[in-house]
């Protein structure tokens, strides 16, 4: 593989010291970052391709640590979580391998164009999602939507999850990882959770599930299990460093302490939590307790956007607004959540998530020279660019995305696939899926 250097960019390393290099250069050789520093201190290897980074910010690729691929967007609106779930189930009753493939391809394309280099996807027919990832080149963590309680046969089976680990874990040069995916306590038996713990140890894979998303859900769990969600998951042995819990909006202080003690990570999805009227997660308390918190979009069905730029801005604003505290979740903390914390949540922070020598080159190049980021000035504390990356930047600034040192987005277009054909096919498949859902609407069953 060839080497390249991005020179004279404002480099936001997101390393342990949050080092910012105003006139920075990053050298990548064979997919790995080999130098990061002030341009004057870097030695450009012979024959290295030079990319001019003047007027650009360079940062680690964003990590979406909780998503669900889908072709449904803007079709289940104005609903709270518990009203929304039965409609969402229709999509899964109608799901086919082909729909799943086009869902993943479309969502991964949108993610890449928004600067996301790694997606944790909980979805169906995930061997086809791996095919989509292979075409587009991004990093994906695949957690099948396993459900094994009676009446929940429209999701994935435990055997599918075991099979996917054997066939796809660590494939595509390590860019594809498979996780134990468990939908929720209402969908999975105790045995499924216990098996996940056992297989996690056996195969060295992570465990991903939803927890404590909405107040009514927490009350329903308590009514059914006699304990709150976190206590039930704890009793099943689920909590631990290999586990990533999505949402956790309704954790109390003892539960926050327990999540911290066990080293469990949380995927915070503030837009989805707001849209489904789930509430505002106590993220400052989680971070203060030492919990690793990453950001997730939760997919197009309940977001409806896959850009982490929106998620970053909203994550900060919703805390400021609800606490009447303008200092809550500042930009440097949010940038860490969207990059290195997400990588840690996925167990890959030694490989990606920051711009440091020896790490894989998952890079995001943003054009500053646009109306929404002008005027810009960068210093070693980041200058106004640090704040604008979180509060002003959007996908229109994304001009370059690399994964493993391979360029996947150039001037906002996919390098590897014909973008228009991905969109056109997803449009056809999406309308067909919507019709299939309507045809099944008589099967809709209300939750509880
Ligand atoms: Zn979710």
Tab-separated table of C-alpha atoms and ligand atoms in Angstrom:
chain	number	residue	atom	x	y	z
A	1	UNK	CA	0.000	0.000	0.000
A	2	UNK	CA	1.253	3.478	-0.793
A	3	UNK	CA	2.172	6.174	1.687
A	4	UNK	CA	0.717	9.646	1.919
A	5	UNK	CA	1.042	12.758	4.027
A	6	UNK	CA	-1.611	15.354	4.796
A	7	UNK	CA	0.384	18.557	5.330
A	8	UNK	CA	-0.379	21.928	6.916
A	9	UNK	CA	-3.762	20.955	8.402
A	10	UNK	CA	-5.143	21.947	11.805
A	11	UNK	CA	-4.641	18.552	13.423
A	12	UNK	CA	-6.941	17.583	16.305
A	13	UNK	CA	-5.250	14.430	17.583
A	14	UNK	CA	-7.725	13.595	20.405
A	15	UNK	CA	-4.728	11.922	22.081
A	16	UNK	CA	-4.614	11.668	25.913
A	17	UNK	CA	-3.547	15.342	26.079
A	18	UNK	CA	-6.040	16.531	23.429
A	19	UNK	CA	-3.065	17.868	21.496
A	20	UNK	CA	-3.917	20.295	18.712
A	21	UNK	CA	-1.271	21.095	16.075
A	22	UNK	CA	-2.180	24.312	14.200
A	23	UNK	CA	0.205	23.637	11.263
A	24	UNK	CA	0.225	19.871	11.497
A	25	UNK	CA	1.198	16.990	9.276
A	26	UNK	CA	0.229	13.338	9.500
A	27	UNK	CA	2.141	10.659	7.605
A	28	UNK	CA	0.488	7.324	6.806
A	29	UNK	CA	2.421	4.296	5.594
A	30	UNK	CA	0.788	0.952	4.800
A	31	UNK	CA	-2.442	2.067	6.447
A	32	UNK	CA	-0.770	3.034	9.728
A	33	UNK	CA	0.009	6.506	11.126
A	34	UNK	CA	3.792	6.754	11.289
A	35	UNK	CA	4.260	10.451	12.102
A	36	UNK	CA	2.124	13.188	13.670
A	37	UNK	CA	3.537	16.625	14.396
A	38	UNK	CA	4.225	20.197	13.452
A	39	UNK	CA	4.976	20.253	9.728
A	40	UNK	CA	8.510	21.532	10.392
A	41	UNK	CA	9.299	18.498	12.559
A	42	UNK	CA	7.964	15.785	10.271
A	43	UNK	CA	10.188	13.985	7.770
A	44	UNK	CA	8.254	13.279	4.599
A	45	UNK	CA	9.231	9.819	3.263
A	46	UNK	CA	10.476	9.590	-0.293
A	47	UNK	CA	7.821	8.950	-2.923
A	48	UNK	CA	5.054	9.850	-0.484
A	49	UNK	CA	1.859	11.337	-1.962
A	50	UNK	CA	1.257	14.830	-0.576
A	51	UNK	CA	-2.229	16.078	0.222
A	52	UNK	CA	-2.445	19.809	0.916
A	53	UNK	CA	-4.248	20.354	4.212
A	54	UNK	CA	-4.163	24.183	4.210
A	55	UNK	CA	-7.592	25.472	5.258
A	56	UNK	CA	-8.608	22.054	6.596
A	57	UNK	CA	-8.981	20.352	9.966
A	58	UNK	CA	-7.800	16.757	10.304
A	59	UNK	CA	-9.200	14.569	13.057
A	60	UNK	CA	-9.901	10.911	13.799
A	61	UNK	CA	-12.887	9.409	11.953
A	62	UNK	CA	-16.109	9.513	13.956
A	63	UNK	CA	-17.436	6.377	15.666
A	64	UNK	CA	-21.180	5.719	15.739
A	65	UNK	CA	-21.428	3.250	18.581
A	66	UNK	CA	-25.131	2.489	18.298
A	67	UNK	CA	-27.086	2.334	15.058
A	68	UNK	CA	-29.650	0.201	13.267
A	69	UNK	CA	-29.503	0.143	9.488
A	70	UNK	CA	-32.886	0.695	7.912
A	71	UNK	CA	-34.848	1.841	4.876
A	72	UNK	CA	-37.478	3.441	7.111
A	73	UNK	CA	-37.101	7.133	7.717
A	74	UNK	CA	-39.813	9.599	8.587
A	75	UNK	CA	-42.519	6.927	8.525
A	76	UNK	CA	-43.110	6.323	12.245
A	77	UNK	CA	-43.328	9.798	13.702
A	78	UNK	CA	-44.963	11.464	16.714
A	79	UNK	CA	-44.677	8.315	18.831
A	80	UNK	CA	-43.199	7.538	22.225
A	81	UNK	CA	-40.954	4.493	22.447
A	82	UNK	CA	-43.562	2.004	23.669
A	83	UNK	CA	-46.058	3.097	20.969
A	84	UNK	CA	-43.349	3.140	18.350
A	85	UNK	CA	-41.955	-0.362	18.992
A	86	UNK	CA	-44.904	-2.323	17.511
A	87	UNK	CA	-44.528	-0.385	14.256
A	88	UNK	CA	-40.812	-1.012	14.246
A	89	UNK	CA	-41.536	-4.726	14.629
A	90	UNK	CA	-43.428	-4.653	11.333
A	91	UNK	CA	-40.239	-3.627	9.540
A	92	UNK	CA	-38.592	-6.713	10.960
A	93	UNK	CA	-41.466	-9.016	10.118
A	94	UNK	CA	-41.156	-7.766	6.526
A	95	UNK	CA	-37.325	-7.840	6.471
A	96	UNK	CA	-35.533	-9.988	3.890
A	97	UNK	CA	-31.881	-10.515	3.102
A	98	UNK	CA	-32.204	-8.178	0.144
A	99	UNK	CA	-33.848	-5.396	2.141
A	100	UNK	CA	-31.171	-5.789	4.810
A	101	UNK	CA	-28.360	-5.468	2.286
A	102	UNK	CA	-29.779	-2.288	0.747
A	103	UNK	CA	-30.504	-0.856	4.206
A	104	UNK	CA	-26.895	-1.380	5.253
A	105	UNK	CA	-25.432	-0.075	2.004
A	106	UNK	CA	-27.469	3.122	2.161
A	107	UNK	CA	-26.781	3.719	5.859
A	108	UNK	CA	-23.066	3.021	5.592
A	109	UNK	CA	-22.827	5.419	2.643
A	110	UNK	CA	-24.607	8.130	4.618
A	111	UNK	CA	-22.348	7.478	7.617
A	112	UNK	CA	-19.171	7.708	5.543
A	113	UNK	CA	-20.265	10.914	3.854
A	114	UNK	CA	-20.859	12.328	7.323
A	115	UNK	CA	-17.322	11.514	8.444
A	116	UNK	CA	-18.117	8.290	10.326
A	117	UNK	CA	-15.464	5.607	9.841
A	118	UNK	CA	-16.870	2.967	12.183
A	119	UNK	CA	-20.475	1.921	12.823
A	120	UNK	CA	-21.855	-0.409	15.473
A	121	UNK	CA	-24.873	-1.814	13.662
A	122	UNK	CA	-27.541	-3.910	15.369
A	123	UNK	CA	-29.557	-5.373	12.548
A	124	UNK	CA	-30.592	-8.463	10.591
A	125	UNK	CA	-29.016	-10.761	7.973
A	126	UNK	CA	-25.700	-9.323	8.955
A	127	UNK	CA	-23.607	-11.379	6.566
A	128	UNK	CA	-25.182	-9.118	3.934
A	129	UNK	CA	-24.319	-6.072	6.044
A	130	UNK	CA	-20.717	-7.304	5.965
A	131	UNK	CA	-21.010	-7.438	2.142
A	132	UNK	CA	-22.195	-3.820	2.139
A	133	UNK	CA	-19.294	-2.803	4.392
A	134	UNK	CA	-16.864	-4.571	2.111
A	135	UNK	CA	-18.123	-2.574	-0.889
A	136	UNK	CA	-17.884	0.762	0.914
A	137	UNK	CA	-14.712	0.039	2.908
A	138	UNK	CA	-15.714	1.285	6.349
A	139	UNK	CA	-15.242	-0.421	9.722
A	140	UNK	CA	-18.368	-2.122	11.116
A	141	UNK	CA	-19.240	-3.949	14.296
A	142	UNK	CA	-22.157	-6.271	13.686
A	143	UNK	CA	-24.523	-7.191	16.509
A	144	UNK	CA	-27.437	-9.291	15.235
A	145	UNK	CA	-30.842	-8.365	16.646
A	146	UNK	CA	-31.260	-11.545	18.682
A	147	UNK	CA	-34.612	-12.258	20.312
A	148	UNK	CA	-35.668	-15.675	21.637
A	149	UNK	CA	-38.703	-15.017	23.841
A	150	UNK	CA	-42.003	-16.479	22.610
A	151	UNK	CA	-43.666	-14.367	19.917
A	152	UNK	CA	-40.448	-12.524	19.056
A	153	UNK	CA	-39.477	-14.777	16.177
A	154	UNK	CA	-39.216	-11.866	13.705
A	155	UNK	CA	-35.702	-10.936	14.856
A	156	UNK	CA	-32.455	-12.946	14.581
A	157	UNK	CA	-31.887	-16.300	16.254
A	158	UNK	CA	-29.131	-17.193	18.665
A	159	UNK	CA	-27.824	-19.697	16.128
A	160	UNK	CA	-27.537	-16.915	13.510
A	161	UNK	CA	-25.403	-14.934	15.959
A	162	UNK	CA	-23.129	-17.928	16.680
A	163	UNK	CA	-22.811	-18.623	12.962
A	164	UNK	CA	-21.968	-14.994	12.161
A	165	UNK	CA	-19.142	-15.035	14.717
A	166	UNK	CA	-17.682	-18.135	13.098
A	167	UNK	CA	-18.033	-16.797	9.554
A	168	UNK	CA	-17.291	-13.074	9.915
A	169	UNK	CA	-15.617	-12.079	13.173
A	170	UNK	CA	-12.355	-10.251	12.471
A	171	UNK	CA	-12.864	-10.525	8.704
A	172	UNK	CA	-11.992	-7.921	6.036
A	173	UNK	CA	-8.523	-7.333	7.542
A	174	UNK	CA	-10.077	-6.912	10.997
A	175	UNK	CA	-12.484	-4.142	9.912
A	176	UNK	CA	-15.484	-6.378	10.599
A	177	UNK	CA	-16.119	-7.509	14.163
A	178	UNK	CA	-19.084	-9.533	15.323
A	179	UNK	CA	-20.739	-9.010	18.692
A	180	UNK	CA	-23.301	-10.873	20.730
A	181	UNK	CA	-26.419	-8.805	20.032
A	182	UNK	CA	-29.384	-8.933	22.399
A	183	UNK	CA	-32.424	-6.789	21.649
A	184	UNK	CA	-33.810	-6.203	25.147
A	185	UNK	CA	-34.975	-7.914	28.337
A	186	UNK	CA	-38.500	-8.155	26.888
A	187	UNK	CA	-37.196	-9.974	23.821
A	188	UNK	CA	-34.451	-12.262	25.175
A	189	UNK	CA	-34.512	-15.053	27.742
A	190	UNK	CA	-32.159	-15.265	30.690
A	191	UNK	CA	-30.553	-18.179	28.905
A	192	UNK	CA	-29.766	-15.986	25.864
A	193	UNK	CA	-28.021	-13.433	28.095
A	194	UNK	CA	-26.078	-16.145	29.913
A	195	UNK	CA	-25.035	-17.718	26.626
A	196	UNK	CA	-23.875	-14.303	25.401
A	197	UNK	CA	-21.600	-13.992	28.431
A	198	UNK	CA	-20.168	-17.437	27.802
A	199	UNK	CA	-19.630	-16.902	24.055
A	200	UNK	CA	-18.156	-13.467	24.695
A	201	UNK	CA	-15.427	-15.181	26.718
A	202	UNK	CA	-15.033	-18.086	24.322
A	203	UNK	CA	-14.671	-15.994	21.155
A	204	UNK	CA	-13.410	-12.733	22.651
A	205	UNK	CA	-16.367	-10.780	21.264
A	206	UNK	CA	-18.357	-7.952	22.853
A	207	UNK	CA	-21.961	-7.902	24.085
A	208	UNK	CA	-24.368	-5.196	22.953
A	209	UNK	CA	-27.909	-4.609	24.239
A	210	UNK	CA	-30.437	-1.862	24.998
A	211	UNK	CA	-31.164	-0.802	28.570
A	212	UNK	CA	-33.157	1.723	30.570
A	213	UNK	CA	-34.237	3.795	27.601
A	214	UNK	CA	-37.604	5.100	28.761
A	215	UNK	CA	-39.339	5.610	32.090
A	216	UNK	CA	-42.383	3.518	31.129
A	217	UNK	CA	-40.084	0.736	29.916
A	218	UNK	CA	-38.221	0.782	33.250
A	219	UNK	CA	-41.551	0.539	35.103
A	220	UNK	CA	-42.675	-2.330	32.873
A	221	UNK	CA	-39.374	-4.184	33.424
A	222	UNK	CA	-39.705	-3.724	37.188
A	223	UNK	CA	-43.297	-4.999	37.067
A	224	UNK	CA	-42.296	-8.095	35.088
A	225	UNK	CA	-38.915	-8.969	36.618
A	226	UNK	CA	-39.296	-7.524	40.103
A	227	UNK	CA	-36.124	-5.482	39.614
A	228	UNK	CA	-34.954	-2.575	37.484
A	229	UNK	CA	-33.231	-3.270	34.136
A	230	UNK	CA	-29.710	-2.812	35.360
A	231	UNK	CA	-30.169	-5.152	38.315
A	232	UNK	CA	-31.592	-7.844	36.037
A	233	UNK	CA	-28.725	-7.483	33.552
A	234	UNK	CA	-26.272	-7.541	36.463
A	235	UNK	CA	-27.812	-10.749	37.773
A	236	UNK	CA	-27.443	-12.278	34.295
A	237	UNK	CA	-23.723	-11.441	34.438
A	238	UNK	CA	-23.935	-9.032	31.516
A	239	UNK	CA	-22.066	-6.042	32.946
A	240	UNK	CA	-18.339	-5.798	32.228
A	241	UNK	CA	-15.612	-4.308	30.089
A	242	UNK	CA	-16.742	-6.118	26.967
A	243	UNK	CA	-20.308	-4.872	27.260
A	244	UNK	CA	-21.838	-1.829	25.597
A	245	UNK	CA	-25.286	-0.684	26.764
A	246	UNK	CA	-27.319	1.598	24.522
A	247	UNK	CA	-29.240	4.533	26.071
A	248	UNK	CA	-29.259	4.174	29.911
A	249	UNK	CA	-31.367	7.341	30.111
A	250	UNK	CA	-32.996	6.371	33.409
A	251	UNK	CA	-30.047	5.127	35.466
A	252	UNK	CA	-30.079	6.239	39.106
A	253	UNK	CA	-26.921	7.128	41.029
A	254	UNK	CA	-26.381	3.588	42.405
A	255	UNK	CA	-26.745	2.180	38.901
A	256	UNK	CA	-24.293	4.724	37.515
A	257	UNK	CA	-21.801	3.627	40.177
A	258	UNK	CA	-22.370	-0.035	39.297
A	259	UNK	CA	-21.861	0.581	35.550
A	260	UNK	CA	-18.650	2.465	36.377
A	261	UNK	CA	-17.383	-0.267	38.753
A	262	UNK	CA	-17.892	-2.987	36.157
A	263	UNK	CA	-16.187	-1.018	33.356
A	264	UNK	CA	-19.317	-1.252	31.181
A	265	UNK	CA	-19.534	1.336	28.358
A	266	UNK	CA	-22.607	3.339	27.379
A	267	UNK	CA	-23.749	4.420	23.900
A	268	UNK	CA	-25.482	7.765	24.378
A	269	UNK	CA	-28.080	8.551	21.685
A	270	UNK	CA	-29.396	12.021	22.568
A	271	UNK	CA	-31.334	12.739	19.354
A	272	UNK	CA	-33.218	9.446	19.458
A	273	UNK	CA	-33.858	9.890	23.193
A	274	UNK	CA	-35.324	13.337	22.545
A	275	UNK	CA	-37.324	12.307	19.499
A	276	UNK	CA	-38.965	9.297	21.160
A	277	UNK	CA	-39.554	11.450	24.273
A	278	UNK	CA	-37.362	9.123	26.334
A	279	UNK	CA	-35.626	11.888	28.266
A	280	UNK	CA	-32.131	13.258	28.823
A	281	UNK	CA	-29.452	10.796	29.962
A	282	UNK	CA	-27.373	11.909	32.968
A	283	UNK	CA	-24.175	12.024	30.901
A	284	UNK	CA	-22.189	14.492	33.068
A	285	UNK	CA	-22.807	12.200	36.080
A	286	UNK	CA	-21.806	9.144	34.039
A	287	UNK	CA	-18.560	10.797	32.934
A	288	UNK	CA	-17.852	12.056	36.462
A	289	UNK	CA	-18.269	8.482	37.733
A	290	UNK	CA	-15.670	7.345	35.205
A	291	UNK	CA	-17.991	5.596	32.751
A	292	UNK	CA	-16.816	5.475	29.153
A	293	UNK	CA	-19.611	7.115	27.110
A	294	UNK	CA	-19.638	7.102	23.298
A	295	UNK	CA	-22.198	8.582	20.896
A	296	UNK	CA	-24.740	6.757	18.758
A	297	UNK	CA	-27.317	7.842	16.211
A	298	UNK	CA	-29.667	4.879	16.825
A	299	UNK	CA	-30.306	4.680	13.067
A	300	UNK	CA	-32.581	6.454	10.588
A	301	UNK	CA	-35.899	5.140	11.954
A	302	UNK	CA	-35.748	7.148	15.150
A	303	UNK	CA	-33.194	9.871	14.466
A	304	UNK	CA	-33.673	10.444	11.302
A	305	UNK	CA	-30.115	11.381	10.423
A	306	UNK	CA	-26.880	9.429	10.633
A	307	UNK	CA	-24.545	12.377	10.967
A	308	UNK	CA	-22.628	12.436	14.221
A	309	UNK	CA	-22.089	16.180	13.816
A	310	UNK	CA	-25.747	16.648	14.740
A	311	UNK	CA	-25.386	14.161	17.565
A	312	UNK	CA	-22.345	15.990	18.964
A	313	UNK	CA	-24.034	19.374	18.939
A	314	UNK	CA	-27.275	18.073	20.360
A	315	UNK	CA	-25.541	16.017	23.080
A	316	UNK	CA	-23.988	19.191	24.400
A	317	UNK	CA	-26.994	21.500	23.930
A	318	UNK	CA	-29.535	19.251	25.610
A	319	UNK	CA	-27.417	19.112	28.771
A	320	UNK	CA	-26.842	22.864	28.785
A	321	UNK	CA	-30.542	23.555	28.244
A	322	UNK	CA	-31.931	21.056	30.733
A	323	UNK	CA	-29.446	21.973	33.480
A	324	UNK	CA	-29.369	25.723	32.817
A	325	UNK	CA	-25.601	25.308	32.737
A	326	UNK	CA	-23.693	26.657	29.730
A	327	UNK	CA	-20.528	24.823	30.816
A	328	UNK	CA	-22.070	21.328	30.576
A	329	UNK	CA	-20.369	18.952	28.077
A	330	UNK	CA	-17.881	21.320	26.407
A	331	UNK	CA	-16.524	20.740	22.899
A	332	UNK	CA	-13.344	18.871	23.872
A	333	UNK	CA	-15.353	16.358	25.886
A	334	UNK	CA	-17.864	15.903	23.073
A	335	UNK	CA	-15.096	15.332	20.500
A	336	UNK	CA	-13.674	12.594	22.701
A	337	UNK	CA	-17.092	10.960	23.002
A	338	UNK	CA	-17.487	10.902	19.218
A	339	UNK	CA	-14.025	9.427	18.593
A	340	UNK	CA	-11.802	7.767	21.198
A	341	UNK	CA	-14.607	6.991	23.670
A	342	UNK	CA	-16.581	5.348	20.876
A	343	UNK	CA	-13.517	3.325	19.919
A	344	UNK	CA	-13.063	2.261	23.530
A	345	UNK	CA	-16.731	1.304	23.780
A	346	UNK	CA	-16.104	-1.005	20.819
A	347	UNK	CA	-12.856	-2.351	22.280
A	348	UNK	CA	-10.702	-0.930	19.474
A	349	UNK	CA	-9.200	2.160	21.141
A	350	UNK	CA	-5.691	0.745	20.836
A	351	UNK	CA	-6.140	0.630	17.061
A	352	UNK	CA	-8.226	3.714	16.183
A	353	UNK	CA	-10.035	6.697	17.727
A	354	UNK	CA	-7.138	9.180	17.861
A	355	UNK	CA	-4.313	10.382	15.641
A	356	UNK	CA	-1.271	8.764	17.248
A	357	UNK	CA	1.760	6.991	15.842
A	358	UNK	CA	1.101	3.272	15.441
A	359	UNK	CA	-2.664	3.591	15.100
A	360	UNK	CA	-4.594	2.657	11.986
A	361	UNK	CA	-5.274	5.618	9.732
A	362	UNK	CA	-9.025	6.226	10.144
A	363	UNK	CA	-9.019	9.898	9.221
A	364	UNK	CA	-11.502	12.689	8.674
A	365	UNK	CA	-10.532	15.785	6.682
A	366	UNK	CA	-12.843	18.789	6.996
A	367	UNK	CA	-12.787	21.857	4.800
A	368	UNK	CA	-12.760	24.945	7.009
A	369	UNK	CA	-12.870	27.338	4.097
A	370	UNK	CA	-16.680	27.329	3.868
A	371	UNK	CA	-19.283	29.855	5.054
A	372	UNK	CA	-20.286	27.765	8.116
A	373	UNK	CA	-16.725	27.607	9.519
A	374	UNK	CA	-15.405	31.042	8.545
A	375	UNK	CA	-13.556	32.865	10.018
A	376	UNK	CA	-11.359	30.221	11.576
A	377	UNK	CA	-8.291	30.533	13.750
A	378	UNK	CA	-6.431	27.654	15.318
A	379	UNK	CA	-4.035	27.637	18.242
A	380	UNK	CA	-2.686	24.893	20.483
A	381	UNK	CA	-5.911	24.947	22.496
A	382	UNK	CA	-7.892	24.524	19.291
A	383	UNK	CA	-9.012	28.151	18.831
A	384	UNK	CA	-12.533	28.694	17.544
A	385	UNK	CA	-12.236	25.600	15.331
A	386	UNK	CA	-12.529	23.324	18.392
A	387	UNK	CA	-15.937	24.829	19.192
A	388	UNK	CA	-17.027	25.008	15.580
A	389	UNK	CA	-16.248	21.322	14.957
A	390	UNK	CA	-18.994	20.585	17.488
A	391	UNK	CA	-21.402	23.507	17.042
A	392	UNK	CA	-21.087	24.530	13.367
A	393	UNK	CA	-19.490	21.789	11.243
A	394	UNK	CA	-21.681	19.426	9.247
A	395	UNK	CA	-21.369	16.859	6.507
A	396	UNK	CA	-20.856	19.584	3.892
A	397	UNK	CA	-17.364	20.090	5.362
A	398	UNK	CA	-16.394	16.410	4.942
A	399	UNK	CA	-14.018	16.285	1.969
A	400	UNK	CA	-11.856	13.295	2.873
A	401	UNK	CA	-12.408	10.047	4.782
A	402	UNK	CA	-9.870	7.243	5.117
A	403	UNK	CA	-10.165	3.845	6.826
A	404	UNK	CA	-7.030	1.747	7.287
A	405	UNK	CA	-5.284	4.429	5.202
A	406	UNK	CA	-7.538	3.801	2.213
A	407	UNK	CA	-9.379	6.815	0.895
A	408	UNK	CA	-13.137	6.156	0.887
A	409	UNK	CA	-14.573	9.655	0.420
A	410	UNK	CA	-13.135	12.265	-1.894
A	411	UNK	CA	-14.925	15.601	-2.230
A	412	UNK	CA	-18.013	14.145	-0.553
A	413	UNK	CA	-18.320	11.230	-3.010
A	414	UNK	CA	-17.636	7.549	-2.371
A	415	UNK	CA	-14.441	6.417	-4.081
A	416	UNK	CA	-15.347	2.725	-4.156
A	417	UNK	CA	-19.023	2.529	-5.147
A	418	UNK	CA	-21.300	4.215	-7.618
A	419	UNK	CA	-23.100	6.420	-5.156
A	420	UNK	CA	-26.114	7.134	-7.322
A	421	UNK	CA	-26.807	3.463	-7.924
A	422	UNK	CA	-26.723	2.786	-4.158
A	423	UNK	CA	-29.301	5.555	-3.669
A	424	UNK	CA	-31.499	4.581	-6.630
A	425	UNK	CA	-31.645	0.923	-5.570
A	426	UNK	CA	-32.327	1.884	-1.952
A	427	UNK	CA	-35.201	4.082	-3.120
A	428	UNK	CA	-36.837	1.189	-5.011
A	429	UNK	CA	-36.195	-1.313	-2.215
A	430	UNK	CA	-37.330	1.152	0.436
A	431	UNK	CA	-40.723	1.750	-1.152
A	432	UNK	CA	-41.137	-2.020	-1.582
A	433	UNK	CA	-40.344	-2.514	2.121
A	434	UNK	CA	-42.841	0.180	3.120
A	435	UNK	CA	-45.520	-1.638	1.121
A	436	UNK	CA	-44.543	-4.968	2.702
A	437	UNK	CA	-44.958	-3.345	6.143
A	438	UNK	CA	-48.406	-2.018	5.225
A	439	UNK	CA	-49.378	-5.499	4.046
A	440	UNK	CA	-48.445	-6.834	7.509
A	441	UNK	CA	-50.027	-4.050	9.552
A	442	UNK	CA	-52.842	-6.340	10.745
A	443	UNK	CA	-50.181	-8.338	12.669
A	444	UNK	CA	-49.176	-5.352	14.811
A	445	UNK	CA	-49.319	-6.169	18.527
A	446	UNK	CA	-49.168	-3.474	21.198
A	447	UNK	CA	-46.422	-3.710	23.827
A	448	UNK	CA	-47.738	-4.673	27.259
B	1	LIG	ZN1	-31.253	1.048	19.400
